Coordinates of C-alpha atoms in Angstrom, one line a residue:
Chain J
M1 CA -9.5 213.1 43.3
S2 CA -7.6 215.4 41.6
E3 CA -8.1 218.9 40.4
A4 CA -10.4 219.7 38.0
A5 CA -8.9 221.7 35.5
V6 CA -11.5 224.1 35.2
R7 CA -14.4 225.0 38.0
I8 CA -16.5 227.6 37.4
V9 CA -18.9 228.4 40.4
D10 CA -21.7 230.4 39.8
L11 CA -20.4 232.8 37.0
H12 CA -22.4 235.6 36.4
K13 CA -21.4 238.6 33.5
S14 CA -23.1 241.4 32.6
F15 CA -22.8 244.3 29.7
G16 CA -23.9 247.5 31.7
D17 CA -27.8 246.2 31.9
L18 CA -27.5 243.5 30.0
E19 CA -26.7 239.9 32.1
V20 CA -24.9 237.7 29.9
L21 CA -24.5 234.6 31.9
K22 CA -26.6 234.1 34.1
G23 CA -24.9 231.7 37.4
I24 CA -22.8 229.3 35.2
D25 CA -21.1 225.9 37.6
F26 CA -19.7 223.4 35.6
E27 CA -16.4 221.4 35.8
V28 CA -14.1 220.1 33.0
Q29 CA -11.5 217.7 34.3
L30 CA -8.1 216.8 33.0
G31 CA -7.7 215.6 29.8
E32 CA -11.6 215.7 29.0
V33 CA -12.5 217.5 25.8
V34 CA -16.6 219.7 26.5
C35 CA -18.3 221.0 23.8
I36 CA -20.1 223.7 24.6
I37 CA -23.6 224.5 22.1
G38 CA -26.2 226.6 21.5
P39 CA -27.9 229.7 20.3
S40 CA -25.6 232.5 19.4
G41 CA -26.5 235.0 22.2
S42 CA -26.5 232.3 24.9
G43 CA -23.1 233.9 26.1
K44 CA -21.1 230.7 25.1
S45 CA -18.6 232.8 24.0
T46 CA -18.7 234.5 26.7
L47 CA -18.2 231.9 29.3
L48 CA -15.3 230.9 27.3
R49 CA -13.8 234.6 27.4
C50 CA -14.0 234.7 31.3
V51 CA -12.0 231.1 31.3
N52 CA -8.5 233.1 30.2
R53 CA -10.0 236.4 31.2
L54 CA -10.3 238.0 28.5
E55 CA -13.7 239.2 30.1
E56 CA -13.6 240.3 34.1
P57 CA -16.5 238.0 35.5
T58 CA -19.2 240.4 36.9
A59 CA -19.7 237.7 40.3
G60 CA -18.7 233.9 40.5
Q61 CA -15.1 232.6 40.7
I62 CA -13.6 230.2 37.7
F63 CA -10.4 227.6 39.1
I64 CA -7.9 227.0 36.9
E65 CA -6.0 223.4 38.3
G66 CA -7.4 224.4 42.0
E67 CA -6.1 228.3 41.6
D68 CA -8.9 230.5 41.7
I69 CA -8.1 233.2 38.5
T70 CA -11.1 235.7 39.9
H71 CA -9.5 236.5 42.8
P72 CA -7.0 239.6 42.9
D73 CA -3.9 239.0 43.7
C74 CA -4.2 236.4 40.5
W75 CA -1.1 237.3 38.5
V76 CA -3.2 236.8 34.5
D77 CA -0.7 236.8 32.2
D78 CA 0.5 234.1 34.4
V79 CA -2.9 232.3 34.1
R80 CA -3.1 233.0 30.3
R81 CA 0.2 231.3 29.2
N82 CA -1.1 228.0 30.6
I83 CA -4.0 228.2 28.3
G84 CA -4.2 228.7 24.8
M85 CA -6.9 230.2 23.2
V86 CA -7.8 230.2 19.6
F87 CA -10.3 232.4 18.2
Q88 CA -13.2 232.7 15.2
R89 CA -11.3 235.6 13.2
F90 CA -8.1 233.9 13.7
N91 CA -6.3 236.7 14.9
L92 CA -2.9 236.0 13.5
F93 CA -0.3 239.1 13.5
P94 CA -0.5 239.7 10.1
H95 CA 2.8 241.7 10.3
L96 CA 4.8 238.2 11.1
T97 CA 5.6 235.2 9.0
A98 CA 3.6 231.9 10.0
I99 CA 6.9 230.9 12.0
E100 CA 7.5 234.1 13.6
N101 CA 3.7 234.3 14.6
L102 CA 4.9 231.0 16.3
M103 CA 8.0 232.3 18.0
V104 CA 7.2 235.7 19.7
A105 CA 5.0 235.0 22.7
Q106 CA 7.5 232.3 23.6
R107 CA 10.7 234.9 23.3
K108 CA 8.4 237.5 25.5
V109 CA 7.0 235.5 27.5
L110 CA 8.9 232.0 27.9
N111 CA 12.2 233.3 27.1
R112 CA 13.4 230.8 25.0
S113 CA 16.2 231.5 22.9
K114 CA 15.8 232.0 19.4
D115 CA 17.1 228.5 18.4
E116 CA 14.7 227.0 20.9
A117 CA 11.4 228.7 19.8
E118 CA 11.8 228.1 16.6
K119 CA 13.0 224.5 17.3
V120 CA 8.9 223.8 18.9
A121 CA 7.4 226.5 16.8
M122 CA 8.7 224.0 13.6
A123 CA 7.4 220.9 15.6
N124 CA 4.4 222.6 15.7
L125 CA 4.0 223.6 12.3
E126 CA 4.6 220.4 12.0
R127 CA 1.7 219.0 13.4
V128 CA -0.9 221.0 11.9
G129 CA 0.9 219.9 8.3
L130 CA 2.0 223.4 7.6
V131 CA 6.0 222.9 7.9
D132 CA 5.7 224.5 4.2
K133 CA 4.3 227.5 5.1
A134 CA 6.8 228.2 7.8
H135 CA 7.8 231.0 6.1
E136 CA 4.7 232.7 4.7
Y137 CA 2.8 236.2 6.1
P138 CA -0.8 235.2 7.1
I139 CA -2.1 236.9 3.8
N140 CA -0.7 234.2 1.5
L141 CA -2.8 231.5 3.4
S142 CA -5.8 230.6 3.1
G143 CA -8.5 230.4 5.8
G144 CA -8.0 227.0 7.0
Q145 CA -4.4 227.3 7.1
Q146 CA -4.9 230.7 8.8
Q147 CA -6.8 228.8 11.6
R148 CA -4.0 225.7 11.9
V149 CA -1.5 228.2 12.6
A150 CA -3.4 229.7 14.8
I151 CA -3.7 226.7 16.6
A152 CA -0.1 225.9 16.2
R153 CA 0.8 228.9 18.1
A154 CA -1.2 228.4 20.9
L155 CA 0.4 225.1 20.8
S156 CA 3.9 226.3 20.5
M157 CA 3.5 227.8 24.5
E158 CA 2.7 224.4 25.6
P159 CA -0.7 224.9 27.3
D160 CA -2.5 222.7 29.8
M161 CA -5.7 223.1 27.8
M162 CA -7.3 224.8 24.7
L163 CA -9.7 226.6 24.6
F164 CA -12.1 227.2 21.0
D165 CA -13.6 230.3 20.4
E166 CA -16.0 228.8 17.1
A167 CA -13.2 228.6 15.6
T168 CA -14.5 227.3 12.3
S169 CA -17.4 229.4 11.9
A170 CA -15.3 231.8 10.1
L171 CA -14.5 229.2 7.3
D172 CA -15.6 228.4 3.9
P173 CA -17.2 225.4 4.1
E174 CA -14.2 223.1 2.1
L175 CA -11.6 224.8 4.8
V176 CA -13.7 223.6 8.0
G177 CA -12.9 219.8 7.1
E178 CA -8.7 220.3 7.8
V179 CA -9.5 222.5 10.7
L180 CA -11.6 220.1 12.4
S181 CA -9.4 216.8 11.9
V182 CA -6.1 218.9 13.5
M183 CA -8.8 219.5 16.8
R184 CA -9.3 216.1 16.8
Q185 CA -5.8 214.7 16.7
L186 CA -5.1 217.0 19.9
A187 CA -8.1 215.7 21.7
E188 CA -7.3 212.4 20.9
E189 CA -3.2 213.4 21.9
G190 CA -5.4 213.8 25.5
M191 CA -5.2 217.5 25.5
T192 CA -7.7 219.1 27.7
M193 CA -10.1 221.2 25.6
L194 CA -13.0 223.7 26.0
V195 CA -14.7 223.8 22.6
V196 CA -17.4 226.6 21.8
T197 CA -19.0 225.6 18.2
H198 CA -21.8 225.0 16.1
E199 CA -20.8 221.3 14.5
I200 CA -22.8 219.3 16.2
G201 CA -20.9 216.3 14.4
F202 CA -17.7 216.9 15.8
A203 CA -19.3 217.1 19.4
K204 CA -20.9 213.9 18.7
G205 CA -17.9 212.1 17.7
V206 CA -15.1 213.7 19.8
A207 CA -16.3 215.6 23.1
D208 CA -16.5 213.3 26.5
R209 CA -19.0 216.1 27.4
V210 CA -21.3 218.4 25.7
V211 CA -23.0 221.3 27.4
F212 CA -26.0 222.7 25.9
M213 CA -26.2 226.2 26.8
D214 CA -29.2 228.6 26.7
E215 CA -30.1 232.3 27.5
G216 CA -27.2 232.5 30.1
I217 CA -27.6 229.4 31.7
V218 CA -27.0 225.9 31.1
M219 CA -30.2 224.3 29.8
E220 CA -28.1 220.4 29.6
E221 CA -24.9 218.6 30.4
G222 CA -24.2 215.2 29.2
P223 CA -22.2 212.9 27.2
P224 CA -23.0 213.6 23.2
S225 CA -25.4 210.3 23.0
Q226 CA -27.5 211.7 25.3
V227 CA -27.7 215.4 24.9
L228 CA -27.1 215.2 21.3
V229 CA -29.3 212.1 20.4
D230 CA -31.6 211.7 22.9
P231 CA -31.8 215.2 24.7
R232 CA -34.1 215.7 28.0
E233 CA -35.1 219.2 27.5
P234 CA -37.6 220.7 24.5
R235 CA -35.2 223.8 24.3
T236 CA -31.8 221.6 23.5
R237 CA -34.1 219.3 20.7
E238 CA -35.4 222.4 19.2
F239 CA -31.8 224.0 18.9
L240 CA -30.7 220.7 17.0
R241 CA -33.5 220.3 15.3
A242 CA -32.9 223.7 13.5
V243 CA -29.3 223.1 13.6
L244 CA -29.8 220.4 11.7
E245 CA -32.2 221.1 9.0
E246 CA -29.9 224.0 8.6
G247 CA -26.6 221.2 7.7
I248 CA -29.2 219.5 4.9
Chain V
M1 CA -30.8 282.6 -19.7
N2 CA -33.0 280.5 -21.6
W3 CA -30.7 279.1 -23.7
W4 CA -28.4 278.8 -21.3
R5 CA -31.2 275.9 -19.4
S6 CA -32.2 274.2 -22.8
L7 CA -28.1 272.9 -22.8
S8 CA -27.7 269.5 -21.6
R9 CA -25.5 269.1 -18.1
R10 CA -22.9 267.8 -19.8
R11 CA -22.9 270.7 -23.0
R12 CA -23.2 273.3 -19.6
G13 CA -20.1 271.6 -18.0
E14 CA -18.2 271.9 -21.4
I15 CA -18.8 275.6 -21.9
I16 CA -17.9 276.5 -17.7
R17 CA -14.6 274.1 -18.4
I18 CA -13.4 276.2 -21.4
V19 CA -14.4 279.4 -20.2
I20 CA -11.4 278.6 -16.7
Y21 CA -9.2 277.6 -19.8
V22 CA -9.8 280.2 -21.3
I23 CA -9.3 282.9 -18.5
F24 CA -6.3 281.1 -16.7
G25 CA -4.8 281.1 -20.1
L26 CA -5.0 284.4 -20.2
L27 CA -3.4 285.5 -16.7
V28 CA -0.4 283.2 -17.5
A29 CA 0.1 285.0 -20.6
G30 CA 0.0 288.4 -19.2
L31 CA 2.1 287.0 -16.8
V32 CA 4.6 285.9 -18.7
G33 CA 4.5 289.0 -21.0
V34 CA 5.0 291.3 -18.1
I35 CA 7.6 289.0 -16.6
A36 CA 9.2 288.8 -20.4
S37 CA 9.0 292.7 -21.3
R38 CA 11.0 293.5 -17.7
W39 CA 13.1 290.5 -18.3
D40 CA 16.3 292.5 -17.0
I41 CA 14.8 294.6 -14.1
V42 CA 13.4 290.6 -12.7
Q43 CA 16.3 288.8 -13.0
D44 CA 18.0 291.8 -11.6
A45 CA 16.2 292.0 -8.1
L46 CA 14.7 288.4 -8.1
L47 CA 17.5 285.0 -10.0
K48 CA 20.9 287.5 -10.3
P49 CA 22.9 284.0 -11.4
D50 CA 26.3 285.1 -9.8
L51 CA 24.3 285.9 -6.5
I52 CA 22.7 282.4 -6.7
K53 CA 26.2 281.5 -6.9
G54 CA 27.7 283.0 -4.5
L55 CA 25.0 281.0 -2.1
F56 CA 27.2 277.6 -2.9
P57 CA 28.6 275.4 -1.4
E58 CA 27.3 276.3 2.3
I59 CA 24.0 276.9 1.0
I60 CA 23.8 273.0 0.8
T61 CA 26.9 272.0 3.4
I62 CA 25.1 274.4 6.1
A63 CA 21.7 275.7 6.1
L64 CA 20.4 272.5 3.9
K65 CA 22.6 270.6 6.4
N66 CA 21.0 272.4 9.4
T67 CA 17.5 272.2 8.2
I68 CA 17.0 268.2 8.3
I69 CA 19.5 268.2 11.2
F70 CA 16.6 270.3 12.6
T71 CA 13.8 268.1 11.5
A72 CA 15.2 264.9 12.5
L73 CA 15.8 265.7 15.4
G74 CA 12.0 267.0 16.1
F75 CA 10.2 264.9 14.3
G76 CA 12.6 262.4 16.6
G77 CA 11.7 264.2 19.6
G78 CA 8.0 264.4 18.2
L79 CA 7.3 260.4 17.6
I80 CA 9.1 259.6 21.3
V81 CA 6.2 262.3 22.4
G82 CA 3.5 261.4 20.3
L83 CA 4.2 258.1 21.8
I84 CA 3.5 258.6 25.1
L85 CA 0.9 260.8 24.8
A86 CA -1.0 258.4 22.3
L87 CA -0.2 255.8 25.2
M88 CA -1.7 258.3 27.4
K89 CA -4.3 259.1 25.9
I90 CA -5.8 255.2 25.4
S91 CA -5.3 254.3 28.9
P92 CA -8.0 253.1 31.1
Y93 CA -7.6 256.0 33.7
A94 CA -9.0 259.1 33.3
P95 CA -6.8 261.7 34.7
I96 CA -4.0 260.1 33.0
R97 CA -5.9 260.9 29.5
W98 CA -6.6 264.3 30.8
M99 CA -2.7 265.4 30.9
S100 CA -2.9 264.1 27.7
T101 CA -5.8 266.1 26.1
V102 CA -4.4 269.0 28.3
Y103 CA -0.8 268.9 26.7
I104 CA -2.3 268.3 23.6
E105 CA -4.3 271.4 23.4
V106 CA -1.6 273.2 24.9
F107 CA 1.0 272.9 22.4
R108 CA -1.2 273.3 19.5
G109 CA -3.1 276.3 20.7
I110 CA -0.2 278.3 20.9
P111 CA 1.9 279.1 17.7
L112 CA 5.0 277.2 17.3
L113 CA 7.0 280.6 17.0
V114 CA 6.0 281.6 20.7
W115 CA 7.3 278.1 21.6
I116 CA 10.7 278.8 19.7
L117 CA 10.8 282.5 21.0
L118 CA 9.8 281.1 24.3
I119 CA 12.2 278.3 24.8
G120 CA 14.9 279.5 22.9
A121 CA 15.3 282.9 24.2
A122 CA 12.3 283.9 27.2
L123 CA 13.0 280.9 29.3
P124 CA 16.9 281.0 29.1
L125 CA 17.0 285.0 29.7
A126 CA 15.0 284.7 33.0
L127 CA 16.2 281.2 34.7
G128 CA 19.5 281.5 33.3
I129 CA 19.5 278.7 31.4
R130 CA 21.9 277.9 28.4
F131 CA 21.1 275.5 26.2
T132 CA 24.4 273.1 25.4
G133 CA 24.0 271.6 21.8
L134 CA 24.4 273.2 18.6
Y135 CA 20.6 272.7 17.7
T136 CA 19.0 272.5 21.4
K137 CA 17.1 275.5 21.6
G138 CA 15.6 275.0 18.2
A139 CA 14.9 271.0 18.8
I140 CA 13.6 270.8 21.8
P141 CA 10.0 272.8 20.9
L142 CA 10.4 271.2 17.3
G143 CA 10.0 267.9 19.3
L144 CA 6.9 269.0 21.2
V145 CA 5.0 270.7 19.4
A146 CA 5.3 267.9 17.1
G147 CA 4.8 265.5 19.6
A148 CA 1.5 266.5 20.6
Y149 CA 0.1 267.0 16.3
M150 CA 1.2 263.3 16.2
A151 CA -0.4 261.8 19.1
E152 CA -3.7 262.4 18.1
T153 CA -2.1 260.6 14.4
I154 CA -0.7 257.5 16.6
R155 CA -3.7 257.2 18.7
A156 CA -5.7 256.5 15.5
G157 CA -3.2 254.2 13.7
I158 CA -3.4 251.5 17.2
E159 CA -7.1 251.7 17.4
A160 CA -7.1 250.9 13.5
V161 CA -5.4 247.6 14.4
P162 CA -8.7 245.3 15.6
R163 CA -9.2 244.2 18.9
G164 CA -8.4 240.5 18.1
Q165 CA -4.9 241.4 17.8
M166 CA -4.2 242.9 21.5
E167 CA -6.7 240.1 22.6
A168 CA -4.9 236.9 21.1
A169 CA -1.0 238.7 22.5
R170 CA -2.8 238.6 26.0
S171 CA -4.0 235.3 25.4
L172 CA -0.4 233.8 24.7
G173 CA 0.4 235.2 27.8
M174 CA 2.2 238.8 26.8
S175 CA 2.0 241.6 29.0
Y176 CA 0.2 245.3 27.8
G177 CA 3.6 246.7 27.3
Q178 CA 4.8 243.4 25.7
A179 CA 1.9 243.4 23.3
M180 CA 1.6 246.5 22.7
S181 CA 5.3 246.8 21.6
S182 CA 5.8 243.5 19.6
I183 CA 2.1 243.1 17.7
I184 CA 0.4 246.3 18.0
L185 CA 2.6 249.6 17.5
P186 CA 4.6 247.8 14.5
Q187 CA 1.0 247.3 12.9
A188 CA -0.3 250.7 14.1
F189 CA 3.2 252.5 12.0
R190 CA 2.6 250.8 8.8
I191 CA -1.2 252.2 8.5
I192 CA 0.2 255.7 9.9
I193 CA 3.6 256.3 8.0
P194 CA 1.4 258.2 5.0
P195 CA -0.3 260.9 7.3
L196 CA 3.1 260.7 9.4
T197 CA 5.0 261.4 6.0
N198 CA 2.9 264.4 5.7
E199 CA 3.7 265.6 9.5
L200 CA 7.2 265.3 8.3
V201 CA 6.9 267.7 5.2
L202 CA 5.1 270.3 7.6
L203 CA 7.9 270.0 10.4
L204 CA 10.5 270.4 8.2
K205 CA 8.9 273.8 6.4
D206 CA 8.2 274.6 10.2
T207 CA 11.9 274.8 11.1
S208 CA 12.1 277.8 9.2
L209 CA 10.8 279.5 12.5
V210 CA 13.8 278.9 14.5
S211 CA 15.2 281.3 12.6
A212 CA 13.7 283.6 14.9
V213 CA 16.3 283.0 18.0
G214 CA 20.3 283.1 17.2
F215 CA 21.9 280.6 16.0
T216 CA 25.7 280.2 14.9
A217 CA 27.0 280.6 11.9
Q218 CA 27.8 277.4 12.3
G219 CA 24.1 276.3 12.9
V220 CA 21.8 278.6 10.7
E221 CA 19.1 276.6 9.3
L222 CA 18.1 277.5 5.5
T223 CA 15.8 280.6 6.5
R224 CA 18.2 282.3 8.3
F225 CA 20.6 281.6 6.2
V226 CA 19.0 283.4 2.9
R227 CA 17.4 285.7 5.0
N228 CA 20.4 286.9 6.3
A229 CA 22.3 286.9 2.1
V230 CA 19.3 289.0 1.4
Q231 CA 20.1 291.5 4.0
D232 CA 23.8 291.4 2.5
N233 CA 23.4 292.0 -1.0
A234 CA 19.7 293.7 -0.7
N235 CA 18.4 291.7 -2.8
A236 CA 15.8 289.1 -2.7
T237 CA 17.8 286.2 -4.7
P238 CA 18.8 284.7 -1.9
M239 CA 15.2 284.3 -0.4
I240 CA 13.6 283.2 -4.3
F241 CA 16.0 280.8 -4.4
G242 CA 16.0 279.2 -0.5
G243 CA 12.2 278.4 -1.9
M244 CA 13.3 276.9 -4.5
V245 CA 15.6 274.3 -2.1
Y246 CA 12.3 274.0 0.1
L247 CA 10.6 272.5 -2.8
F248 CA 13.5 270.2 -4.2
V249 CA 13.1 268.1 -0.9
T250 CA 9.2 268.7 -0.3
I251 CA 7.9 267.6 -3.1
P252 CA 9.8 264.4 -3.1
L253 CA 8.3 263.6 -0.2
T254 CA 4.4 264.9 -0.9
Q255 CA 4.5 262.3 -3.9
L256 CA 6.3 260.0 -1.5
A257 CA 3.7 260.2 1.1
R258 CA 0.7 259.8 -1.7
V259 CA 2.2 257.2 -3.7
M260 CA 2.3 255.3 -0.2
E261 CA -1.4 256.2 0.7
R262 CA -2.4 254.8 -2.7
R263 CA -0.6 251.5 -1.9
A264 CA -2.0 251.7 1.5
A265 CA -5.6 251.9 0.0
R266 CA -4.8 249.4 -2.0
A267 CA -3.7 246.8 0.5
R268 CA -7.4 247.3 2.6

């Protein structure tokens, strides 16, 4: 069997006295789409941020394609260039145009020529349907467009996997759809994806597996047809009821 | 004082304003009157036309030019020193932060004039150093001290850039240095252009302090130049006119800074 894309072993993370992750174990296989759901403060985002070491784990191990990225010898920049990340607040570089946002890391990190970086950037803007906005600054784009540029920016590094940290939570409701459809399309292309989301509908339709987290542990995981439709744990049931009611 | 209390708040404000206008008007009128009544004497001592004429063209081609060169060198050096200090100040390593703090405190806590005398005169005397270059002994203390002042401004600019920017850059695989230089600093400097312009004006005025150490005839800046002219002619006219030349440069700069500040405030 080939190595898992991500293997997390007994991961702990504390901020001061507050233990946010209390021993997480799970795996993401290559090409798999895993959605992490759970109440706010359950540690979902912290878990995701540990996977590319934006947060330093307090204890435990994380293996990316077999390599232990928590090992002191591991060069974190090399890990990150193979993992794309999409943030809740987009975090586009406001002083650069859309296409420059896509080019800067290609040029600096991958040492691509200007022409090559531009070609890759254009292809990825095409993928998210924003070729006509290539030379706009982020401030002139809608939230949905900014998030699609942010996805294209991550894709321009040709990552092996993508992390989505509540990518649609900061969007106006009418703009959520365009971002989800780009994510859906990515999933269909076979991208390995780890998605922290409140969009239960998206998880149901796209995820291969759903992980329900609460209070720093994985309460329940399995195929969406089980976790989201007929959950074992009462805590999961409660959460889903609250989320779905809010949705109506 | 009962009638005063019986007035409305607005009416009281009006009265106070009128009183201020009257006092100010009387002062100005008095001053103009005194000057006008003795205009011959005043003009002869403070604004003698042929003395002003005699200052040209050197007051521009040498003195103002050198003031601007000292300002530019001090500002450029200050930016480099300030940037290094600012980056040290946000370092995760406490000793590096301390070194930066010590530098900033020492260079801000001792007057610029003392630094100029120390670096421009005392140290060369003691150590037998000779500065080559027309501007070096003035530009070095200006840059070292300006850097200490700019460091806090630059650090504030860096910290004003949202944290997500660094995270986004790092998540793309950029190193700390790459993220700093191509993502954070360009945004930080945009934020601090207005305060930096104010520092530029302060520095421009402070270049007058380098007049305390000697420069060759080709190296004199504005203050030294007009001071020499005052001594040569036993007349204050050159100093008054020199002050005007400073205003001629500083007022447009402060206005520019104000415009940029307002624009930056609106952009937020």
